[in-house]
Coordinates of C-alpha atoms in Angstrom, one line a residue:
X1 CA 20.3 -50.2 68.5
X2 CA 20.5 -51.1 64.8
X3 CA 17.4 -48.9 64.0
X4 CA 18.9 -45.9 65.9
X5 CA 22.2 -46.3 63.9
X6 CA 20.4 -46.4 60.6
X7 CA 18.3 -43.4 61.6
X8 CA 21.5 -41.5 62.6
X9 CA 23.1 -42.4 59.3
X10 CA 20.1 -41.1 57.3
X11 CA 20.2 -37.8 59.3
X12 CA 24.0 -37.5 58.7
X13 CA 23.5 -38.1 54.9
X14 CA 20.7 -35.5 54.7
X15 CA 22.8 -33.0 56.6
X16 CA 25.9 -33.6 54.5
X17 CA 23.9 -33.4 51.2
X18 CA 22.3 -30.1 52.2
X19 CA 25.6 -28.7 53.3
X20 CA 27.4 -29.7 50.1
X21 CA 24.5 -28.4 48.0
X22 CA 24.7 -25.0 49.8
X23 CA 28.5 -24.9 49.3
X24 CA 28.1 -25.7 45.6
X25 CA 25.5 -23.0 45.1
X26 CA 27.6 -20.4 47.0
X27 CA 31.0 -21.6 45.8
X28 CA 33.1 -19.2 43.7
X29 CA 34.9 -21.4 41.1
X30 CA 38.6 -22.1 41.6
X31 CA 40.5 -19.9 39.2
X32 CA 44.1 -20.6 40.4
X33 CA 46.6 -21.6 37.6
X34 CA 46.9 -25.3 37.0
X35 CA 49.5 -26.8 39.2
X36 CA 49.9 -23.7 41.4
X37 CA 50.3 -24.2 45.2
X38 CA 50.7 -20.5 46.0
X39 CA 48.3 -17.8 47.1
X40 CA 47.4 -14.9 44.7
X41 CA 49.4 -11.7 44.9
X42 CA 47.7 -8.3 45.2
X43 CA 47.1 -6.7 41.8
X44 CA 49.9 -4.3 41.0
X45 CA 48.1 -2.4 38.2
X46 CA 50.1 -4.0 35.4
X47 CA 47.1 -5.9 34.1
X48 CA 43.6 -4.6 33.6
X49 CA 40.2 -6.1 32.7
X50 CA 37.9 -3.9 30.7
X51 CA 34.6 -4.1 28.8
X52 CA 35.0 -2.2 25.5
X53 CA 32.4 0.5 24.9
X54 CA 31.0 0.8 28.5
X55 CA 32.1 1.4 32.0
X56 CA 29.4 0.5 34.5
X57 CA 26.2 -0.5 32.6
X58 CA 25.1 -2.9 29.9
X59 CA 22.3 -2.9 27.3
X60 CA 20.3 -6.2 27.8
X61 CA 21.0 -8.8 25.2
X62 CA 23.9 -6.9 23.6
X63 CA 27.2 -8.3 22.6
X64 CA 30.3 -6.8 24.3
X65 CA 34.1 -7.3 23.8
X66 CA 35.9 -8.1 27.1
X67 CA 39.7 -8.0 27.2
X68 CA 42.6 -8.3 29.5
X69 CA 45.5 -6.0 28.6
X70 CA 48.9 -5.1 29.9
X71 CA 49.1 -1.5 30.9
X72 CA 52.8 -1.3 30.1
X73 CA 54.9 -2.5 27.2
X74 CA 57.0 -5.0 29.1
X75 CA 54.5 -7.2 31.1
X76 CA 53.2 -10.5 29.8
X77 CA 51.1 -13.4 31.1
X78 CA 50.6 -17.0 30.2
X79 CA 47.3 -18.0 31.9
X80 CA 44.0 -16.4 32.6
X81 CA 40.4 -17.0 33.6
X82 CA 37.5 -14.6 33.0
X83 CA 34.3 -15.4 34.8
X84 CA 30.8 -13.9 35.1
X85 CA 28.8 -13.8 38.3
X86 CA 25.1 -12.9 38.4
X87 CA 23.2 -11.0 41.0
X88 CA 21.2 -12.8 43.7
X89 CA 17.6 -12.6 44.8
X90 CA 15.3 -14.3 47.3
X91 CA 13.8 -17.5 46.0
X92 CA 10.0 -16.8 45.9
X93 CA 9.3 -20.5 46.7
X94 CA 11.7 -20.4 49.7
X95 CA 12.4 -17.1 51.4
X96 CA 15.3 -18.6 53.3
X97 CA 17.1 -19.4 50.1
X98 CA 19.0 -17.1 47.7
X99 CA 19.1 -17.9 43.9
X100 CA 21.6 -16.6 41.4
X101 CA 20.4 -14.6 38.4
X102 CA 21.8 -15.3 34.9
X103 CA 25.0 -13.4 34.3
X104 CA 25.1 -13.7 30.5
X105 CA 27.3 -15.8 28.3
X106 CA 31.1 -15.6 27.9
X107 CA 32.5 -17.1 24.7
X108 CA 36.0 -17.3 23.1
X109 CA 36.6 -15.0 20.2
X110 CA 39.6 -17.0 18.9
X111 CA 39.7 -20.7 19.8
X112 CA 43.5 -20.7 19.5
X113 CA 43.8 -18.4 22.5
X114 CA 40.7 -19.1 24.6
X115 CA 38.3 -21.9 25.4
X116 CA 35.2 -22.6 27.6
X117 CA 36.4 -23.3 31.2
X118 CA 36.0 -26.8 32.5
X119 CA 36.1 -25.5 36.1
X120 CA 33.5 -22.6 36.0
X121 CA 30.0 -22.5 34.6
X122 CA 30.1 -19.0 33.1
X123 CA 33.8 -18.6 32.3
X124 CA 36.5 -18.9 29.6
X125 CA 40.2 -19.6 30.1
X126 CA 43.5 -19.9 28.1
X127 CA 43.6 -22.6 25.4
X128 CA 47.4 -22.9 25.6
X129 CA 49.8 -21.4 28.1
X130 CA 51.6 -19.1 25.6
X131 CA 53.1 -15.7 26.4
X132 CA 50.7 -12.9 25.6
X133 CA 50.2 -9.2 26.5
X134 CA 46.4 -9.2 25.8
X135 CA 43.4 -11.5 25.2
X136 CA 39.9 -10.7 23.9
X137 CA 36.6 -12.7 24.4
X138 CA 32.9 -12.1 23.9
X139 CA 30.3 -11.4 26.6
X140 CA 26.6 -11.6 25.6
X141 CA 24.8 -9.5 28.2
X142 CA 21.7 -11.1 29.9
X143 CA 18.2 -10.1 29.1
X144 CA 16.4 -7.4 31.0
X145 CA 15.5 -8.1 34.6
X146 CA 18.8 -9.9 35.6
X147 CA 20.2 -7.0 37.6
X148 CA 23.9 -6.4 37.9
X149 CA 26.8 -8.7 36.7
X150 CA 30.3 -8.9 38.0
X151 CA 33.1 -9.9 35.6
X152 CA 36.3 -11.2 37.3
X153 CA 39.7 -12.0 35.9
X154 CA 42.6 -14.1 37.0
X155 CA 46.0 -13.3 35.3
X156 CA 49.0 -15.6 35.8
X157 CA 52.5 -14.7 34.8
X158 CA 53.5 -18.3 35.8
X159 CA 52.5 -21.0 38.2
X160 CA 53.9 -19.1 41.2
X161 CA 52.9 -15.5 40.4
X162 CA 49.3 -14.7 39.7
X163 CA 46.7 -12.1 40.4
X164 CA 42.9 -12.0 40.7
X165 CA 40.1 -9.7 41.7
X166 CA 40.6 -6.1 42.9
X167 CA 39.5 -3.0 40.9
X168 CA 41.8 -3.5 37.9
X169 CA 40.7 -7.1 37.4
X170 CA 37.0 -6.7 38.3
X171 CA 34.1 -4.9 36.6
X172 CA 30.6 -4.5 37.9
X173 CA 28.0 -3.6 35.3
X174 CA 24.3 -3.0 35.9
X175 CA 21.4 -3.0 33.5
X176 CA 21.0 0.2 31.5
X177 CA 17.4 1.2 32.3
X178 CA 17.2 3.8 29.6
X179 CA 15.1 2.7 26.6
X180 CA 15.4 3.2 22.8
X181 CA 13.1 5.9 21.4
X182 CA 10.8 3.4 19.8
X183 CA 9.8 1.8 23.1
X184 CA 6.5 3.0 24.5
X185 CA 6.4 5.2 27.5
X186 CA 4.4 4.1 30.6
X187 CA 0.7 3.7 29.8
X188 CA -1.8 6.1 31.3
X189 CA -4.8 4.0 32.3
X190 CA -6.7 7.1 33.6
X191 CA -6.5 9.8 30.9
X192 CA -8.2 12.9 32.3
X193 CA -8.2 15.1 29.2
X194 CA -11.7 15.4 27.6
X195 CA -10.6 17.3 24.5
X196 CA -10.1 15.3 21.3
X197 CA -6.9 15.6 19.3
X198 CA -5.8 15.4 15.7
X199 CA -2.2 14.3 15.0
X200 CA 0.1 14.3 12.1
X201 CA 2.6 11.4 11.7
X202 CA 5.7 11.9 9.5
X203 CA 7.8 8.8 8.7
X204 CA 11.1 9.4 7.1
X205 CA 13.3 6.5 5.9
X206 CA 17.0 6.4 6.6
X207 CA 17.9 2.9 5.5
X208 CA 20.3 3.2 2.6
X209 CA 23.6 1.9 1.3
X210 CA 25.4 4.9 2.9
X211 CA 24.0 4.5 6.3
X212 CA 23.8 0.6 6.5
X213 CA 26.4 -0.7 4.0
X214 CA 26.9 -4.2 5.5
X215 CA 25.1 -6.7 3.2
X216 CA 22.8 -4.0 1.8
X217 CA 21.1 -5.5 -1.4
X218 CA 23.3 -5.2 -4.5
X219 CA 20.3 -4.0 -6.6
X220 CA 19.6 -0.4 -5.6
X221 CA 16.1 -0.7 -7.1
X222 CA 15.2 -3.6 -4.8
X223 CA 14.9 -2.1 -1.3
X224 CA 11.7 -0.3 -0.3
X225 CA 9.6 0.7 2.6
X226 CA 6.1 -0.6 2.8
X227 CA 3.0 1.5 3.4
X228 CA 2.8 3.0 6.9
X229 CA 0.0 1.1 8.6
X230 CA -1.5 1.4 12.1
X231 CA -4.3 2.7 14.3
X232 CA -5.2 4.9 17.2
X233 CA -6.9 2.8 19.8
X234 CA -7.6 2.1 23.5
X235 CA -5.6 0.2 26.0
X236 CA -7.3 -3.1 25.2
X237 CA -6.3 -3.3 21.6
X238 CA -3.0 -4.8 20.4
X239 CA -1.8 -4.7 16.8
X240 CA 1.7 -5.9 17.6
X241 CA 3.7 -6.0 20.8
X242 CA 7.1 -7.4 22.0
X243 CA 6.9 -10.9 23.5
X244 CA 3.5 -11.5 21.7
X245 CA 2.7 -13.5 18.5
X246 CA 1.6 -11.6 15.4
X247 CA -1.6 -12.3 13.4
X248 CA -1.7 -13.8 9.9
X249 CA -2.2 -10.3 8.5
X250 CA 0.9 -8.9 10.2
X251 CA 2.9 -12.0 9.1
X252 CA 2.1 -11.1 5.4
X253 CA 2.9 -7.5 6.1
X254 CA 6.3 -8.2 7.8
X255 CA 7.4 -10.9 5.3
X256 CA 6.1 -9.5 2.0
X257 CA 5.4 -5.8 2.7
X258 CA 1.8 -6.5 1.8
X259 CA -0.6 -4.6 4.1
X260 CA -4.0 -5.8 2.6
X261 CA -4.8 -8.4 5.3
X262 CA -3.5 -6.3 8.1
X263 CA -5.7 -3.3 7.1
X264 CA -8.7 -5.6 7.0
X265 CA -7.9 -6.8 10.5
X266 CA -7.7 -3.2 11.7
X267 CA -11.0 -2.3 10.0
X268 CA -12.7 -5.3 11.8
X269 CA -11.9 -3.7 15.1
X270 CA -13.0 -0.1 14.3
X271 CA -15.5 0.8 17.0
X272 CA -14.4 -2.0 19.3
X273 CA -10.9 -0.8 20.4
X274 CA -9.8 1.1 17.3
X275 CA -10.7 4.8 16.7
X276 CA -8.8 5.5 13.4
X277 CA -6.9 3.5 10.9
X278 CA -3.6 5.1 10.0
X279 CA -2.3 4.7 6.4
X280 CA 0.6 6.4 4.6
X281 CA 2.2 5.7 1.3
X282 CA 5.3 3.7 1.2
X283 CA 8.4 4.7 -0.9
X284 CA 11.0 2.8 -2.9
X285 CA 14.2 3.8 -4.7
X286 CA 15.1 6.6 -5.4
X287 CA 12.5 8.2 -3.1
X288 CA 13.1 6.1 0.0
X289 CA 14.2 9.1 2.0
X290 CA 11.0 11.0 1.1
X291 CA 8.6 11.7 4.0
X292 CA 5.4 9.8 4.3
X293 CA 2.4 11.6 6.0
X294 CA -0.6 10.2 7.8
X295 CA -3.2 11.7 10.1
X296 CA -5.4 10.3 12.9
X297 CA -7.7 11.3 15.8
X298 CA -7.3 10.5 19.5
X299 CA -9.6 10.9 22.4
X300 CA -9.9 10.2 26.1
X301 CA -10.6 6.5 25.5
X302 CA -8.4 6.0 22.4
X303 CA -5.2 7.7 23.5
X304 CA -2.7 5.2 22.2
X305 CA -1.4 4.6 18.7
X306 CA 0.5 1.8 17.0
X307 CA 2.2 1.9 13.6
X308 CA 4.5 -0.3 11.5
X309 CA 6.6 -0.1 8.3
X310 CA 8.0 -3.3 6.8
X311 CA 11.5 -3.5 5.4
X312 CA 11.6 -5.1 1.9
X313 CA 13.6 -7.3 1.3
X314 CA 14.0 -8.8 4.7
X315 CA 13.0 -12.1 6.4
X316 CA 10.2 -10.5 8.6
X317 CA 11.7 -7.2 9.8
X318 CA 9.8 -4.0 10.4
X319 CA 10.0 -0.6 12.0
X320 CA 7.5 1.0 14.3
X321 CA 6.1 1.9 17.7
X322 CA 3.5 0.1 19.7
X323 CA 0.9 1.3 22.1
X324 CA 2.5 4.7 22.3
X325 CA 1.0 6.9 24.9
X326 CA -0.3 10.3 23.7
X327 CA -2.1 11.4 26.9
X328 CA 1.0 12.2 29.0
X329 CA 0.5 14.1 32.3
X330 CA -3.2 14.3 31.3
X331 CA -2.4 16.6 28.5
X332 CA -1.9 15.8 24.8
X333 CA 1.7 15.2 23.7
X334 CA 2.7 18.3 21.6
X335 CA 5.5 16.8 19.5
X336 CA 8.1 14.1 19.6
X337 CA 10.6 12.6 17.2
X338 CA 11.5 8.9 17.6
X339 CA 14.4 7.0 16.0
X340 CA 13.3 3.6 14.7
X341 CA 15.3 0.3 14.8
X342 CA 14.3 -3.1 13.3
X343 CA 11.9 -5.5 15.1
X344 CA 11.6 -9.2 14.2
X345 CA 8.0 -10.6 13.7
X346 CA 9.1 -14.1 14.7
X347 CA 7.8 -15.9 11.6
X348 CA 10.9 -16.3 9.5
X349 CA 14.4 -17.4 10.6
X350 CA 16.4 -15.7 7.9
X351 CA 19.5 -13.7 9.1
X352 CA 20.0 -11.2 6.3
X353 CA 18.0 -8.9 4.0
X354 CA 18.0 -11.4 1.1
X355 CA 17.9 -14.7 3.0
X356 CA 15.8 -17.5 1.6
X357 CA 12.5 -18.1 3.3
X358 CA 13.0 -20.2 6.5
X359 CA 9.7 -20.7 8.3
X360 CA 10.0 -20.3 12.1
X361 CA 8.2 -23.3 13.6
X362 CA 6.7 -23.0 16.1
X363 CA 6.2 -19.3 15.5
X364 CA 8.2 -17.0 17.8
X365 CA 7.2 -13.9 19.6
X366 CA 8.1 -10.3 18.4
X367 CA 11.5 -9.3 19.5
X368 CA 14.4 -7.1 18.5
X369 CA 16.3 -8.2 15.4
X370 CA 19.4 -9.9 16.8
X371 CA 22.0 -7.2 17.3
X372 CA 25.7 -7.9 17.8
X373 CA 25.1 -11.2 16.1
X374 CA 27.8 -13.9 16.0
X375 CA 26.7 -14.8 12.4
X376 CA 28.9 -13.2 9.8
X377 CA 25.9 -13.4 7.3
X378 CA 24.0 -11.0 9.5
X379 CA 24.0 -7.2 8.7
X380 CA 24.4 -6.7 12.4
X381 CA 27.4 -8.9 13.0
X382 CA 29.3 -7.5 16.0
X383 CA 27.2 -4.3 15.8
X384 CA 25.8 -2.8 18.9
X385 CA 22.6 -0.7 18.8
X386 CA 24.5 2.2 20.2
X387 CA 26.7 2.2 17.1
X388 CA 23.8 1.5 14.7
X389 CA 22.2 4.2 12.6
X390 CA 18.4 4.3 12.9
X391 CA 16.5 2.9 10.0
X392 CA 14.0 5.6 10.0
X393 CA 12.5 8.3 12.2
X394 CA 8.9 9.1 13.2
X395 CA 7.7 12.6 14.0
X396 CA 4.5 12.9 16.1
X397 CA 2.9 16.4 15.9
X398 CA -0.3 17.7 17.5
X399 CA -2.2 19.5 14.8
X400 CA -5.4 20.6 16.5
X401 CA -7.5 19.9 19.6
X402 CA -11.3 19.9 19.7
X403 CA -12.9 21.1 22.9
X404 CA -15.2 18.5 24.5
X405 CA -17.0 18.8 27.9
X406 CA -16.3 16.0 30.3
X407 CA -19.5 14.0 30.8
X408 CA -20.1 12.6 34.3
X409 CA -21.8 9.2 34.8
X410 CA -25.6 9.7 35.0
X411 CA -28.7 7.7 34.6
X412 CA -29.6 6.1 31.2
X413 CA -32.2 8.8 30.3
X414 CA -29.9 11.7 31.3
X415 CA -27.0 10.1 29.4
X416 CA -29.2 9.8 26.3
X417 CA -30.1 13.5 26.4
X418 CA -26.5 14.6 27.0
X419 CA -25.3 12.5 24.1
X420 CA -27.8 14.1 21.8
X421 CA -26.7 17.6 23.0
X422 CA -23.0 16.8 22.5
X423 CA -23.6 15.5 19.0
X424 CA -25.4 18.7 18.0
X425 CA -22.6 20.8 19.5
X426 CA -20.0 18.7 17.7
X427 CA -21.7 19.2 14.4
X428 CA -21.9 23.0 14.9
X429 CA -18.2 23.1 15.9
X430 CA -17.2 21.1 12.8
X431 CA -19.2 23.4 10.5
X432 CA -17.5 26.5 11.9
X433 CA -14.0 24.9 11.5
X434 CA -14.8 23.8 7.9
X435 CA -16.0 27.3 7.0
X436 CA -12.8 28.8 8.4
X437 CA -10.7 27.0 5.7
X438 CA -7.1 28.2 5.6
X439 CA -7.6 31.4 7.5
X440 CA -4.8 30.4 9.9
X441 CA -1.7 29.8 7.8
X442 CA 0.1 28.0 10.7
X443 CA -2.4 25.1 10.6
X444 CA -1.7 22.8 7.6
X445 CA -4.9 21.2 6.2
X446 CA -3.4 18.1 4.6
X447 CA -5.7 15.7 6.4
X448 CA -6.1 12.1 5.3
X449 CA -9.6 10.7 5.6
X450 CA -8.8 7.5 7.4
X451 CA -11.3 7.8 10.3
X452 CA -13.6 4.9 9.2
X453 CA -15.9 4.9 12.2
X454 CA -18.7 6.3 10.2
X455 CA -18.1 4.6 6.8
X456 CA -18.2 0.8 7.0
X457 CA -15.9 -0.8 4.4
X458 CA -14.8 2.4 2.9
X459 CA -11.2 2.4 1.5
X460 CA -9.2 5.2 3.2
X461 CA -8.1 8.0 0.9
X462 CA -4.4 8.5 0.7
X463 CA -2.9 12.0 0.6
X464 CA -0.7 12.8 -2.4
X465 CA 2.7 13.5 -0.9
X466 CA 3.5 15.8 -3.8
X467 CA 0.6 18.1 -3.0
X468 CA 1.0 21.3 -1.0
X469 CA 1.0 21.4 2.8
X470 CA -1.8 23.9 2.7
X471 CA -3.6 22.6 -0.3
X472 CA -3.8 18.8 0.2
X473 CA -5.2 16.5 -2.4
X474 CA -5.8 12.8 -2.7
X475 CA -3.8 10.7 -5.1
X476 CA -4.9 10.6 -8.7
X477 CA -7.6 8.0 -9.4
X478 CA -7.3 5.5 -12.3
X479 CA -7.6 6.9 -15.9
X480 CA -11.1 6.7 -17.4
X481 CA -11.3 4.3 -20.4
X482 CA -10.5 5.9 -23.7
X483 CA -13.6 7.7 -25.2
X484 CA -13.8 8.3 -29.0
X485 CA -15.0 7.0 -32.4
X486 CA -13.9 3.5 -33.4
X487 CA -12.8 3.3 -37.1
X488 CA -11.0 0.4 -38.7
X489 CA -10.3 -1.2 -35.3
X490 CA -8.6 1.9 -33.9
X491 CA -10.0 4.5 -31.6
X492 CA -8.5 8.0 -31.3
X493 CA -10.0 10.1 -28.5
X494 CA -9.4 11.2 -25.0
X495 CA -9.3 9.9 -21.5
X496 CA -9.5 11.7 -18.1
X497 CA -8.7 11.2 -14.5
X498 CA -9.4 13.1 -11.3
X499 CA -8.5 13.6 -7.7
X500 CA -10.1 15.5 -4.8
X501 CA -9.2 18.5 -2.6
X502 CA -9.1 17.6 1.1
X503 CA -10.6 20.0 3.6
X504 CA -10.6 19.0 7.2
X505 CA -10.2 15.3 6.3
X506 CA -13.1 15.3 3.7
X507 CA -12.7 14.7 0.0
X508 CA -14.6 17.7 -1.4
X509 CA -16.9 16.9 -4.4
X510 CA -16.5 13.1 -3.9
X511 CA -19.8 11.3 -3.8
X512 CA -20.5 9.9 -0.3
X513 CA -23.7 7.8 0.1
X514 CA -23.6 8.6 3.9
X515 CA -24.1 12.4 3.1
X516 CA -27.6 11.8 1.8
X517 CA -28.5 10.2 5.1
X518 CA -27.5 13.3 7.1
X519 CA -29.4 16.4 6.1
X520 CA -27.2 18.5 8.3
X521 CA -23.9 17.4 6.9
X522 CA -21.5 20.5 6.7
X523 CA -20.6 21.7 3.3
X524 CA -16.8 21.8 2.7
X525 CA -15.4 24.6 0.6
X526 CA -12.0 24.5 -1.1
X527 CA -10.1 27.8 -0.7
X528 CA -10.0 29.8 -3.9
X529 CA -6.1 29.8 -3.9
X530 CA -6.1 26.0 -4.0
X531 CA -8.6 25.8 -6.8
X532 CA -6.6 28.3 -8.9
X533 CA -3.2 26.7 -8.4
X534 CA -3.9 23.0 -8.0
X535 CA -5.9 21.2 -10.6
X536 CA -8.1 18.2 -9.7
X537 CA -8.7 17.1 -13.3
X538 CA -6.5 16.0 -16.2
X539 CA -7.3 15.0 -19.8
X540 CA -5.1 13.7 -22.5
X541 CA -5.3 12.1 -26.0
X542 CA -5.4 8.3 -26.3
X543 CA -5.2 5.8 -29.1
X544 CA -6.4 2.2 -28.5
X545 CA -7.5 -0.9 -30.4
X546 CA -11.3 -1.3 -30.6
X547 CA -14.1 -3.3 -32.1
X548 CA -16.3 -1.9 -35.0
X549 CA -19.3 -3.8 -33.7
X550 CA -21.9 -1.3 -32.5
X551 CA -22.8 -1.6 -28.8
X552 CA -26.4 -2.0 -27.8
X553 CA -27.6 0.5 -25.3
X554 CA -29.6 -1.1 -22.6
X555 CA -32.6 1.1 -21.6
X556 CA -34.7 0.2 -18.6
X557 CA -38.1 1.5 -17.6
X558 CA -38.0 4.8 -16.0
X559 CA -34.3 5.4 -16.9
X560 CA -32.8 7.1 -19.9
X561 CA -29.2 7.1 -21.2
X562 CA -27.5 10.4 -20.3
X563 CA -24.2 11.9 -21.5
X564 CA -21.3 11.7 -19.0
X565 CA -20.7 14.8 -16.9
X566 CA -17.7 16.4 -15.4
X567 CA -16.7 14.8 -12.1
X568 CA -18.1 16.5 -9.1
X569 CA -20.6 18.5 -11.1
X570 CA -24.4 18.3 -11.4
X571 CA -26.2 16.6 -14.3
X572 CA -27.0 19.9 -15.9
X573 CA -23.3 21.0 -16.2
X574 CA -21.6 20.8 -19.5
X575 CA -19.6 17.8 -20.4
X576 CA -15.8 18.3 -20.3
X577 CA -14.5 17.1 -23.7
X578 CA -12.1 18.1 -26.3
X579 CA -12.7 18.0 -30.1
X580 CA -11.5 14.9 -31.8

């Protein structure tokens, strides 16, 4: 009998525990006024709960202002409770059980009027029972994937008269599924277009004291945009991506606006995930609003592109798009303009542009820079992305397509023959296009030679942004050392520098060791108009200190000392010089 009694007690305890647990999980917190013994009255419309700036949706992670206001000029209340309830879903571990999703975080705005509730988990209530006609609190919306949230309010005129729920005192908000411009569209894992494409990227900076005045650096000469860096690539390659850790090269890029390591990391993947490295010149004050151009190729396999531009100074903030799909509806995207907002690389915990270096340890994943921040030292204090000016814009434009026949899977021998045929066809097509030059005025030829698949270790040429749209040139190279006669420790002479015309992505007259290996390399010709109106050679007088000691000319067997020649000309051409 004793054993049966003990067994019954255990069963009763288990049943009671489960029942209480179920009640706790499904219990809506008690929001009645302290000391009240009455039931709530039906809302009469004199008090209203509202979320400022939105009616029925929320942007994940954003900060909102929630308020209770009197709709007339003569109604007042003493007590209140504002609570948040999350959506529910089936527990994947137990299909019979429902679990509540996170509803976000409610916080007091003024601790003199509101405090965290002791009775409800996600709620705030009055700090003191003073008479008031309105109250304002903060609500930090949950991250994406938490569905809809219900905000409820209780308003008490006194212990006996109080209201709760109903349409004036309840707001239901669901996640805004629309995405900012700089979030990639859905990837196309089965791109069916066989033609190759050439794209032009144009980055235009907007970050300035006028557009983003809060905590903008005092020194106008300090802010700058780094070089535009990125790649066209396949679906397996990741340069940077939200919720992922960045590489050491990207860390240097985001923190110091130094792209050297990042470019090296991209080059290492050319041919194994990367088709083209993208590079464009960065700008500083007073040219921060000047466009930056870059060009790249895409094909059936490499139909995504990723780029980034670092903000300097900043902790580790940058702009950009990642894994952006160009093969949409199995055709090449014609043109698109994207507005860019800051991302956080997760390596520095600074909160403002000029914050001291604070290493994030352990390293965090890439995420949006904290918008609607509670920190007054943040440029985004109480700023919603909807109210924020973009920091830049990126224009994607299809310049040209190259027709390619789709190759079906065949045997190894047949595939080898087809590859050979395709290569010859491609060479002939390229030759025809090169000979065409600028015959079609609507096709700009300012192509940047950043496709490094055929030139291992070659530094990409950068297009001079000041050159013409139809007559593109590279940036000027460094000045040649001063050349002249040294007398009494002084040399008066001349120095020269050069740049190269770009035709279809090739620097014309620039020595390329790979050309000698290919007897059938097409010859590029600069249009006559470009030669006449845009010089590729500059010379000027120079005066430098020098040594009077004569230099010994080193002559080796089979080699003789020759006079220097004009850049891009044969050894038989006349030397470009001016009289001393």
